[in-house]
Structures are given as C-alpha cells and as structure tokens.
Coordinates of C-alpha atoms and ligand atoms in Angstrom, one line a residue:
M1 CA -3.5 -3.7 -14.2
K2 CA -1.6 -0.7 -15.1
N3 CA -1.7 0.5 -18.7
G4 CA 2.0 1.1 -19.1
P5 CA 4.3 0.5 -22.1
S6 CA 5.3 -3.2 -22.6
V7 CA 8.7 -4.3 -22.1
L8 CA 9.0 -4.9 -25.8
A9 CA 8.2 -1.3 -26.5
L10 CA 10.7 0.0 -24.1
L11 CA 13.4 -2.1 -25.6
V12 CA 12.5 -0.9 -29.0
A13 CA 12.6 2.6 -27.8
M14 CA 15.9 2.0 -26.1
L15 CA 17.1 0.6 -29.4
L16 CA 16.0 3.7 -31.4
V17 CA 17.5 6.2 -29.0
L18 CA 20.9 4.5 -28.3
P19 CA 22.5 5.6 -31.4
M20 CA 21.5 9.2 -30.4
A21 CA 23.3 8.6 -27.1
V22 CA 26.8 8.4 -28.9
W23 CA 27.4 12.2 -29.6
A24 CA 29.8 15.1 -29.2
G25 CA 29.9 17.1 -26.2
G26 CA 32.1 19.4 -24.1
G27 CA 34.2 20.0 -27.2
Q28 CA 35.4 16.3 -27.1
E29 CA 35.0 13.8 -29.7
K30 CA 32.7 11.0 -28.2
S31 CA 32.4 7.4 -28.7
E32 CA 31.1 4.3 -26.9
P33 CA 33.7 2.9 -24.8
A34 CA 35.7 -0.1 -26.1
P35 CA 34.0 -3.3 -24.8
V36 CA 36.2 -5.7 -23.0
E37 CA 35.4 -9.5 -23.4
K38 CA 34.2 -11.2 -20.2
G39 CA 33.3 -14.9 -20.9
E40 CA 30.6 -14.9 -23.2
V41 CA 29.7 -11.1 -23.2
M42 CA 31.3 -7.7 -24.0
V43 CA 31.3 -5.3 -21.3
P44 CA 31.8 -1.6 -21.8
Q45 CA 34.6 -0.4 -19.2
V46 CA 35.6 3.1 -17.8
K47 CA 39.0 4.3 -18.9
T48 CA 41.2 5.8 -15.9
D49 CA 41.9 8.7 -18.0
Y50 CA 39.7 11.1 -20.2
G51 CA 42.3 14.1 -19.9
T52 CA 41.7 17.2 -17.7
P53 CA 38.2 17.6 -16.9
S54 CA 36.5 21.0 -17.9
G55 CA 32.8 22.1 -18.9
K56 CA 29.6 21.1 -17.4
L57 CA 29.0 18.2 -15.2
E58 CA 25.4 17.2 -14.4
I59 CA 25.0 15.2 -11.1
F60 CA 21.4 13.8 -10.6
S61 CA 20.0 12.9 -7.1
W62 CA 17.2 13.3 -4.7
W63 CA 19.2 15.5 -2.2
A64 CA 17.3 18.6 -2.4
G65 CA 16.6 21.3 0.0
D66 CA 17.0 19.9 3.8
E67 CA 18.7 16.9 2.4
G68 CA 21.2 19.0 0.4
P69 CA 24.2 20.1 2.7
A70 CA 26.1 17.0 2.2
L71 CA 26.1 16.8 -1.3
E72 CA 26.8 20.5 -1.5
A73 CA 30.0 20.4 0.7
L74 CA 31.1 17.3 -1.7
I75 CA 30.6 19.3 -4.7
D76 CA 32.5 22.4 -3.1
L77 CA 35.4 19.9 -2.4
F78 CA 35.1 18.7 -6.1
T79 CA 35.0 22.2 -7.7
E80 CA 38.3 23.3 -5.5
N81 CA 40.0 20.4 -7.0
N82 CA 38.5 20.7 -10.6
P83 CA 38.2 24.5 -11.0
R84 CA 37.4 24.3 -14.8
V85 CA 34.2 22.2 -14.2
E86 CA 30.9 23.6 -13.6
V87 CA 28.6 21.4 -11.7
I88 CA 24.9 21.2 -12.3
N89 CA 23.4 20.1 -9.2
A90 CA 20.2 18.6 -10.7
T91 CA 17.9 17.2 -7.9
V92 CA 14.4 16.1 -7.9
T93 CA 12.9 16.3 -4.5
G94 CA 11.1 13.6 -2.7
G95 CA 12.5 11.0 0.0
S96 CA 14.1 7.8 -1.0
G97 CA 14.0 8.9 -4.6
V98 CA 10.3 8.4 -5.1
N99 CA 10.2 11.2 -7.7
A100 CA 13.8 11.2 -8.9
K101 CA 13.9 7.6 -10.0
A102 CA 10.8 8.1 -12.4
V103 CA 12.5 11.2 -13.9
L104 CA 15.8 9.3 -14.3
K105 CA 14.1 6.5 -16.1
T106 CA 12.6 8.9 -18.5
R107 CA 16.0 10.5 -19.2
M108 CA 17.8 7.2 -19.5
L109 CA 15.3 5.8 -22.0
G110 CA 15.2 8.9 -23.7
G111 CA 19.1 8.8 -24.3
D112 CA 19.7 11.7 -22.2
P113 CA 21.6 10.5 -19.2
P114 CA 23.0 12.8 -16.6
D115 CA 26.8 12.5 -16.2
S116 CA 26.6 10.6 -13.1
F117 CA 23.4 9.7 -10.8
Q118 CA 22.6 8.5 -7.3
V119 CA 21.4 4.9 -7.0
H120 CA 21.2 2.6 -4.1
A121 CA 23.7 -0.3 -4.0
G122 CA 22.1 -3.6 -4.4
Q123 CA 19.2 -4.8 -6.5
E124 CA 18.2 -1.4 -7.3
L125 CA 21.3 -0.9 -9.4
I126 CA 21.8 -4.3 -10.5
G127 CA 18.3 -5.2 -11.6
T128 CA 17.6 -1.9 -13.6
W129 CA 20.5 0.0 -15.3
V130 CA 23.1 -2.9 -15.1
A131 CA 20.5 -5.4 -16.4
A132 CA 19.6 -3.0 -19.1
E133 CA 23.3 -2.7 -20.0
R134 CA 23.3 1.0 -19.5
M135 CA 26.2 1.4 -17.1
L136 CA 30.0 1.2 -17.6
D137 CA 32.1 -1.3 -15.8
L138 CA 34.1 0.5 -13.0
T139 CA 36.5 -2.1 -12.4
P140 CA 39.6 -0.2 -14.1
L141 CA 38.8 2.7 -11.6
F142 CA 38.5 0.6 -8.5
E143 CA 41.8 -0.9 -9.1
D144 CA 43.6 2.2 -10.2
Q145 CA 42.3 4.2 -7.0
G146 CA 43.2 1.1 -4.7
W147 CA 39.4 0.7 -3.8
M148 CA 39.2 -3.0 -3.9
D149 CA 41.2 -2.8 -0.5
V150 CA 39.4 0.0 1.2
F151 CA 35.8 -0.9 0.5
P152 CA 34.3 -3.9 2.4
E153 CA 34.1 -7.1 0.2
D154 CA 30.7 -7.3 0.9
L155 CA 29.8 -4.0 -0.3
I156 CA 32.0 -4.8 -3.5
N157 CA 29.7 -7.7 -4.2
L158 CA 26.7 -5.7 -3.6
I159 CA 27.5 -3.2 -6.4
G160 CA 29.1 -5.8 -8.7
T161 CA 28.2 -8.8 -10.9
E162 CA 30.4 -11.4 -12.5
N163 CA 30.8 -8.9 -15.4
G164 CA 31.9 -5.8 -13.3
I165 CA 31.6 -3.3 -10.8
W166 CA 29.0 -0.7 -11.4
S167 CA 28.9 2.2 -8.9
V168 CA 31.0 3.8 -6.3
P169 CA 29.4 3.8 -2.9
V170 CA 29.5 7.1 -1.2
N171 CA 28.1 6.1 2.3
V172 CA 26.5 3.5 4.7
H173 CA 23.3 4.3 6.1
R174 CA 21.3 2.5 8.8
S175 CA 17.7 2.0 8.3
N176 CA 16.5 0.5 11.8
V177 CA 16.9 3.5 14.1
M178 CA 14.1 4.7 16.5
W179 CA 14.7 8.4 17.5
Y180 CA 13.6 10.3 20.4
I181 CA 14.0 13.3 22.6
P182 CA 15.4 12.0 26.1
E183 CA 14.0 15.3 28.1
K184 CA 10.6 14.6 26.7
L185 CA 10.7 10.9 27.5
E186 CA 11.6 11.9 31.2
E187 CA 8.7 14.2 31.3
W188 CA 6.3 11.7 30.0
G189 CA 7.9 8.9 32.2
I190 CA 8.6 6.5 29.4
E191 CA 11.6 4.8 28.1
A192 CA 12.4 3.7 24.6
P193 CA 10.8 0.3 23.9
E194 CA 13.0 -2.8 23.4
S195 CA 10.3 -4.7 21.4
W196 CA 7.2 -3.8 19.6
D197 CA 5.2 -5.5 22.3
D198 CA 6.9 -3.1 24.6
F199 CA 6.0 -0.2 22.4
L200 CA 2.2 -1.5 22.2
E201 CA 2.2 -1.6 26.1
I202 CA 3.1 2.0 26.4
A203 CA 1.6 3.4 23.5
G204 CA -1.9 3.9 25.3
D205 CA -0.2 5.8 28.1
I206 CA 1.8 8.0 25.6
E207 CA -1.5 8.9 23.7
A208 CA -3.5 9.5 27.0
Q209 CA -0.7 12.3 27.6
G210 CA -1.7 13.9 24.4
V211 CA 1.1 12.7 22.4
V212 CA 1.3 10.8 19.3
P213 CA 3.4 7.6 20.2
L214 CA 4.8 7.1 16.7
S215 CA 5.1 9.8 13.9
L216 CA 4.9 8.6 10.5
A217 CA 4.9 10.3 7.0
T218 CA 4.3 9.7 3.3
N219 CA 3.8 6.4 1.7
W220 CA 7.4 5.1 1.2
T221 CA 7.9 5.8 5.1
V222 CA 5.2 3.1 5.9
N223 CA 7.5 0.4 3.8
H224 CA 10.5 1.9 5.9
L225 CA 8.6 1.2 9.0
W226 CA 7.5 -2.3 7.8
E227 CA 11.1 -3.3 7.3
S228 CA 12.1 -2.6 10.9
V229 CA 8.9 -4.2 12.1
A230 CA 9.9 -7.4 9.9
L231 CA 13.2 -7.5 11.3
G232 CA 11.9 -7.0 14.9
V233 CA 9.3 -9.8 14.5
L234 CA 11.2 -12.4 12.4
G235 CA 14.8 -11.8 13.7
P236 CA 17.7 -11.6 11.2
D237 CA 17.6 -15.3 9.9
K238 CA 13.9 -15.2 8.9
Y239 CA 14.3 -11.8 7.7
D240 CA 17.1 -12.7 5.3
A241 CA 15.2 -15.9 4.5
L242 CA 12.3 -13.7 3.0
W243 CA 14.9 -12.3 0.4
E244 CA 16.4 -15.7 -0.4
G245 CA 12.7 -17.1 -1.2
E246 CA 13.1 -19.6 1.7
L247 CA 10.5 -18.0 3.7
D248 CA 6.9 -18.0 2.5
W249 CA 5.2 -14.6 2.9
T250 CA 2.0 -16.4 3.8
S251 CA 3.8 -18.3 6.5
P252 CA 2.6 -17.7 10.2
E253 CA 5.7 -15.6 11.0
A254 CA 5.3 -13.4 8.0
I255 CA 1.7 -12.8 8.4
K256 CA 2.6 -11.8 12.1
V257 CA 4.6 -8.9 10.7
W258 CA 1.4 -7.5 9.0
E259 CA -0.4 -8.1 12.1
T260 CA 2.1 -6.3 14.4
L261 CA 2.1 -3.3 11.8
D262 CA -1.6 -3.2 11.9
R263 CA -1.5 -2.8 15.7
I264 CA 1.1 -0.1 15.4
L265 CA -0.7 2.0 12.9
D266 CA -3.6 2.3 15.6
Y267 CA -0.8 4.7 17.3
V268 CA 0.5 6.9 14.3
N269 CA -0.5 10.4 13.3
E270 CA -3.8 10.5 11.2
D271 CA -2.1 12.9 8.7
F272 CA 0.8 10.7 8.1
A273 CA 0.3 10.3 4.2
S274 CA 0.8 14.1 3.6
L275 CA 3.8 14.6 5.7
S276 CA 7.6 14.5 4.5
W277 CA 9.8 12.4 6.6
Q278 CA 11.3 15.6 7.9
Q279 CA 8.2 16.6 9.1
A280 CA 7.6 13.4 11.0
T281 CA 11.0 14.0 12.6
D282 CA 10.0 17.6 13.5
M283 CA 6.9 16.1 15.5
V284 CA 9.3 14.2 17.6
V285 CA 11.5 17.2 18.1
E286 CA 8.8 19.5 18.8
G287 CA 7.4 17.2 21.4
D288 CA 4.1 16.1 19.3
A289 CA 5.2 12.6 19.0
A290 CA 7.3 10.3 21.2
F291 CA 9.0 8.2 18.6
N292 CA 9.8 8.1 15.0
V293 CA 11.5 5.1 13.1
M294 CA 13.7 6.7 10.2
G295 CA 17.1 6.1 8.5
D296 CA 19.9 8.0 10.1
W297 CA 19.6 10.5 7.4
A298 CA 17.4 11.7 10.3
A299 CA 20.6 12.2 12.2
G300 CA 21.8 14.4 9.4
Y301 CA 18.8 16.5 9.5
M302 CA 18.7 16.9 13.1
S303 CA 22.5 17.6 13.6
T304 CA 23.1 19.6 10.3
T305 CA 19.9 21.3 9.5
L306 CA 18.4 21.8 12.8
G307 CA 21.7 22.2 14.7
L308 CA 20.6 19.7 17.7
A309 CA 23.3 17.8 19.5
P310 CA 23.4 13.9 19.4
N311 CA 23.2 12.3 22.9
E312 CA 21.8 15.7 24.5
D313 CA 19.2 17.2 22.2
Y314 CA 18.2 14.0 20.6
A315 CA 18.8 10.3 21.1
W316 CA 18.3 6.9 19.4
V317 CA 18.1 3.1 20.0
A318 CA 17.9 0.3 17.2
S319 CA 14.3 -0.1 16.3
P320 CA 12.4 -2.2 18.7
G321 CA 13.5 -6.1 18.7
T322 CA 16.4 -5.3 16.3
D323 CA 19.3 -4.4 18.8
G324 CA 22.6 -6.1 17.6
I325 CA 21.5 -5.8 13.9
F326 CA 22.3 -3.1 11.5
M327 CA 19.8 -2.9 8.5
F328 CA 22.0 -1.2 6.0
L329 CA 22.0 0.7 2.6
A330 CA 24.4 2.5 0.6
D331 CA 24.0 5.4 -2.0
S332 CA 26.4 5.3 -4.7
F333 CA 26.9 7.1 -7.9
G334 CA 27.3 5.3 -11.3
F335 CA 28.8 6.3 -14.8
P336 CA 26.1 5.8 -17.5
K337 CA 26.9 5.1 -21.1
G338 CA 26.8 8.0 -23.6
V339 CA 27.3 10.7 -20.9
K340 CA 28.3 14.3 -22.1
N341 CA 31.2 14.7 -20.0
E342 CA 33.3 11.5 -19.7
A343 CA 36.3 13.4 -18.0
A344 CA 34.3 15.2 -15.4
A345 CA 32.0 12.2 -14.6
L346 CA 35.1 10.2 -13.9
A347 CA 36.8 13.1 -11.8
W348 CA 33.4 13.1 -9.9
L349 CA 33.5 9.4 -9.1
K350 CA 37.0 9.7 -7.8
A351 CA 35.9 12.4 -5.5
C352 CA 33.0 10.2 -4.3
G353 CA 35.1 7.3 -3.6
S354 CA 38.0 9.2 -1.9
R355 CA 38.7 9.3 1.7
E356 CA 38.6 13.2 1.8
G357 CA 35.4 13.1 -0.3
Q358 CA 33.8 10.6 2.0
D359 CA 34.9 12.3 5.2
T360 CA 33.5 15.5 4.0
F361 CA 30.1 14.3 2.8
N362 CA 29.3 11.8 5.5
P363 CA 29.6 13.8 8.9
L364 CA 26.8 16.3 7.3
K365 CA 24.8 13.5 5.9
G366 CA 24.3 11.2 9.1
S367 CA 25.7 8.3 7.4
I368 CA 29.1 6.8 7.9
S369 CA 31.9 6.4 5.2
A370 CA 31.7 3.2 2.9
R371 CA 35.6 3.0 3.3
T372 CA 37.3 1.0 6.0
D373 CA 40.0 3.9 6.5
S374 CA 37.7 6.8 7.4
A375 CA 38.8 9.6 9.9
L376 CA 36.2 9.0 12.7
S377 CA 37.4 12.1 14.6
K378 CA 35.4 14.0 11.8
Y379 CA 32.0 12.5 12.9
N380 CA 29.6 13.1 15.6
D381 CA 28.5 10.7 18.4
Y382 CA 25.8 9.4 16.6
S383 CA 28.0 8.5 13.7
K384 CA 30.5 7.0 16.0
S385 CA 28.0 4.6 17.4
A386 CA 26.7 3.7 13.9
A387 CA 30.3 3.0 12.9
E388 CA 31.0 0.8 15.8
D389 CA 27.7 -1.1 15.3
F390 CA 28.4 -1.6 11.7
A391 CA 31.9 -3.1 12.6
D392 CA 30.2 -5.4 15.3
N393 CA 26.5 -6.0 14.4
R394 CA 24.7 -8.7 12.3
I395 CA 24.3 -7.0 9.0
V396 CA 21.0 -7.2 6.9
G397 CA 20.1 -5.2 3.9
S398 CA 17.1 -2.8 3.5
L399 CA 14.0 -3.3 1.2
A400 CA 12.8 0.2 1.1
H401 CA 16.3 1.6 0.0
G402 CA 17.0 -0.9 -2.8
V403 CA 19.4 -3.5 -1.3
T404 CA 17.2 -6.8 -0.9
A405 CA 14.8 -6.9 -3.8
N406 CA 14.5 -5.6 -7.4
E407 CA 12.6 -2.7 -8.5
G408 CA 9.8 -4.9 -9.6
F409 CA 9.2 -6.2 -6.3
M410 CA 9.7 -2.7 -4.7
N411 CA 7.2 -0.9 -6.7
D412 CA 4.7 -3.8 -6.4
F413 CA 5.1 -3.9 -2.6
A414 CA 4.3 -0.2 -2.5
T415 CA 1.1 -1.2 -4.0
V416 CA 0.4 -4.0 -1.6
M417 CA 1.0 -1.6 1.3
E418 CA -1.4 1.0 -0.3
M419 CA -4.0 -1.7 -0.2
F420 CA -2.8 -2.8 3.2
L421 CA -3.4 0.8 4.5
K422 CA -7.0 0.7 3.2
S423 CA -7.9 -2.8 4.1
R424 CA -5.8 -3.2 7.1
N425 CA -6.3 -6.9 6.4
P426 CA -3.0 -8.8 7.4
E427 CA -3.8 -12.0 5.6
Q428 CA -4.8 -10.4 2.2
A429 CA -1.6 -8.4 2.4
A430 CA 0.5 -11.5 3.0
N431 CA -1.1 -13.4 0.2
A432 CA -0.5 -10.6 -2.2
A433 CA 3.0 -10.3 -1.0
Q434 CA 3.6 -13.8 -1.7
A435 CA 2.1 -13.4 -5.1
I436 CA 4.6 -10.5 -5.9
A437 CA 7.4 -12.4 -4.7
I438 CA 6.7 -15.1 -7.2
Q439 CA 6.2 -12.6 -10.0
N440 CA 9.3 -10.9 -9.5
G441 CA 11.6 -14.0 -9.0
I442 CA 12.1 -14.0 -5.3
I443 CA 10.2 -17.4 -4.8
S444 CA 10.6 -19.6 -7.5
K445 CA 7.4 -21.8 -7.6
Ligands
GAL501 C1 17.4 7.1 1.0 C2 18.7 7.5 0.8 C3 19.2 8.5 1.6 C4 18.2 9.6 2.2 C5 16.7 9.0 2.3 C6 15.7 10.0 2.4 O1 16.9 6.3 0.2 O2 19.7 6.5 0.5 O3 20.6 9.0 1.2 O4 18.3 10.5 1.2 O5 16.6 8.2 1.2 O6 15.4 10.7 1.2

C-alpha cells in the first residue's frame, strides 16, 4: 500500500484552497462563473465573451522538446490573432504525460490552475477534474462556435457528461500503429507481420541478423504495447468488453494477452526501461530494430523533427492483428475554474477548436484534425491514410492514453505491469488486473 494522502484529506485541502482560487488577476475583477441549474446540480458555465484578451496566458502540457513543434505553431497562430497576449508555454517533459499529470494535480489541488491544460478526452478527463468539479462547462462555447456540428458526435460524448462538455479536442491520434523502414525490411528479407503469431515466427530470424525485432521504451510504452497486443489477440468486441466489465480479466482470452506479451518481450531491447519513446523510434530509423509499436505522434516525430518522408523513408501498418480497427485517443484543452486570465483562456480554446488552428497543429503533430471539415490537402500521406481509416474503420479507445478507464485503473494498471515485467507470470498479472478492475468500478462484483 502506498502511504499517500487519504481522499478525505484531499477534499479538505481542496475546500481550504478553493476560496483562494477566486482572485483578481490580469487587471480584471475575477469571480466564480455564475452556475447554471442542470437538473439537481448547479454547473458553472463558460461565458462566450470576457472582453479583448490581453496579459499572460499559461498553457500547460507535456509537449516539450521534440514533441513541441505542433504546439509552437498553434501558439504562433494564436499570438498573431491575439497580439496583446503573451503565452507562457509551460511544459513538463515525459511522454504520455507521466510527469505532467502529477505536476498538474499538485497545482490544481493547490488552487493554482494553469489557464488551460492538456488532457486526454475520455475517462482521464471525466473521472478526474470533472468529477472533482474543477472545470467549467463549455457548452455555450461549443454552441457559439458551431462546434456541435463539426466535431463527431461520439467524440463530443467522450468529452461530455449529462451536465456539460468539458474540453476542446484538438486532434485525433491513432495508438495501434507499427512502424518500420521499408528499405531495411527488404535488406533483412522480411515483411511487416499481420498477426502476433507472424511476428513471433519471424522474430528469431531478425534477431539472428543482429537486429532487435521490436524496439521498446520506458514504462508507459509497455502499457501502450499491451493495448495493441490486447486488441490483436482479443479482437474489437472482446477488447471493448473488457472496459464494459463484460469480459473477466481472468478469462482464458484475457490471460492469453499476457502470455502473448510475455513471448513478445523476449524480442525487445534489454535497455528498454531507460529509453524515451523517441529513442525507441530512433532504433528503427537507424536500423537497430525492425519494428516499433507507437502512436502516430511517431509519424510527427519522423516527419517534422527528423525530416523523413512517409511511404518512402518510413512506413507503417496497423499493429499485428488489428487491421481495419482504429484505436483512438484525443488530446484536448479545458478551462479550469479560477484561472488567472479568463479572456485569454477563452481565446485559446477558440483557437484550439478552430479549423485553422487544427489544420496548423495536426499536420506537424502526426495526428488528424478532430473536426470533420479539415483541409486534408495540408496533411502528408501518413495522415491522409489515418483520416481514411478513421472514417472507415471500427473505432475503439486507448487505455494508455486515457480513453477507456479512469485514472485510478490506469495508475494501478501501471503497477500491475511493473510487477509483470519482473515476474513474467501471465496468470498472476491477469488476477491482479481483475482485482484492480473490480476496485476501480470497471467490473461490478
Ligand atoms: C500521448 C498524447 C500524444 C503524445 C504522446 C507522447 O498521450 O496524447 O499527443 O504527446 O502521448 O507523449
């Protein structure tokens, strides 16, 4: 058991700091937004006008360093349109937000929210800051900007509850992608595998040529790999059933996911725990590894940062056994209660949701626009293929990037994975996963 603060202590801390969050900033009188009555509850809503934005705007995300160019381009566009605002681009490095989320938690609970912050659409948003009533309902903004008609309904459902809409999606990323270098595969006489059994069949041959069959990186990328393996082994119906609490984690199929992962882990680089996701991509680019399974921010990294051309210098397939399925996630930005600069936060969210903003950000990021009216001519071949697949494929949600399960489960799952990496015991991992699924309300028993 971890010795962290109890829920009660956190609640008391929040009650103590909340009044401090109502304060004057940026020269404007500040107050909590007027709540709107929704059924039994009073929900604070965003206004659609706070006057001309000026002063400092702090945006908080984990898009640092190599992950930064897309956000920087969006900030440039924002600054052109809002010249009186100075953007503070506050980043906490670490893929998938491993470090940023912890810093955000301290700031939110300390009554010092950034003006806007990155958060995954789905349970990660709803189960944390929405549940803690720390966000403004953005429904008036969505209506004002005509976004109800341009964002897919399923996506709006994912960022909404019956009491409101809680963030603005800026993109759609795909999680289940396997990357490789075509020239290298030819040299090694192999093809991209269609299933994990295929992969395991060719892995020995790849290794015999002095090449790592599958590159892997730090802890969260193992969870990322797990979800692709789970989708490949279970298929989309049973994968969804896991999140709906309709498939036991101790069922033979679910145990098989861990067994398959166990066999795959025999063919990854030994130093994986110390690498960043970019370094695992570099291993493929440099010919040290044959394949890497990573979300399509890897396409952004290869195209934007490394200057490689999709379909020529690098290529991709759906991760083994998942052709025709798009495992999706979306980054979004929300409007916390008690921000210092409401006018600038509103202007930022308008930029995030705008067609121009999305078509500036996403071509550099490797993601596609979350809007249905995006200008595809601005995107490279990888993104065009992702947009086609998103329109045609069966869609499922990502665990590692906040869609399918609440943060409690995600954190506990990371612990189960750490245990599995030490024990490599599929049955034990399946039992532990079942226990945390019950504890976190995924399975009701
Ligand atoms: C994901 C996020 C992506 C990308 C990736 C690697 O969670 O949604 O936009 O940043 O992490 O850090």
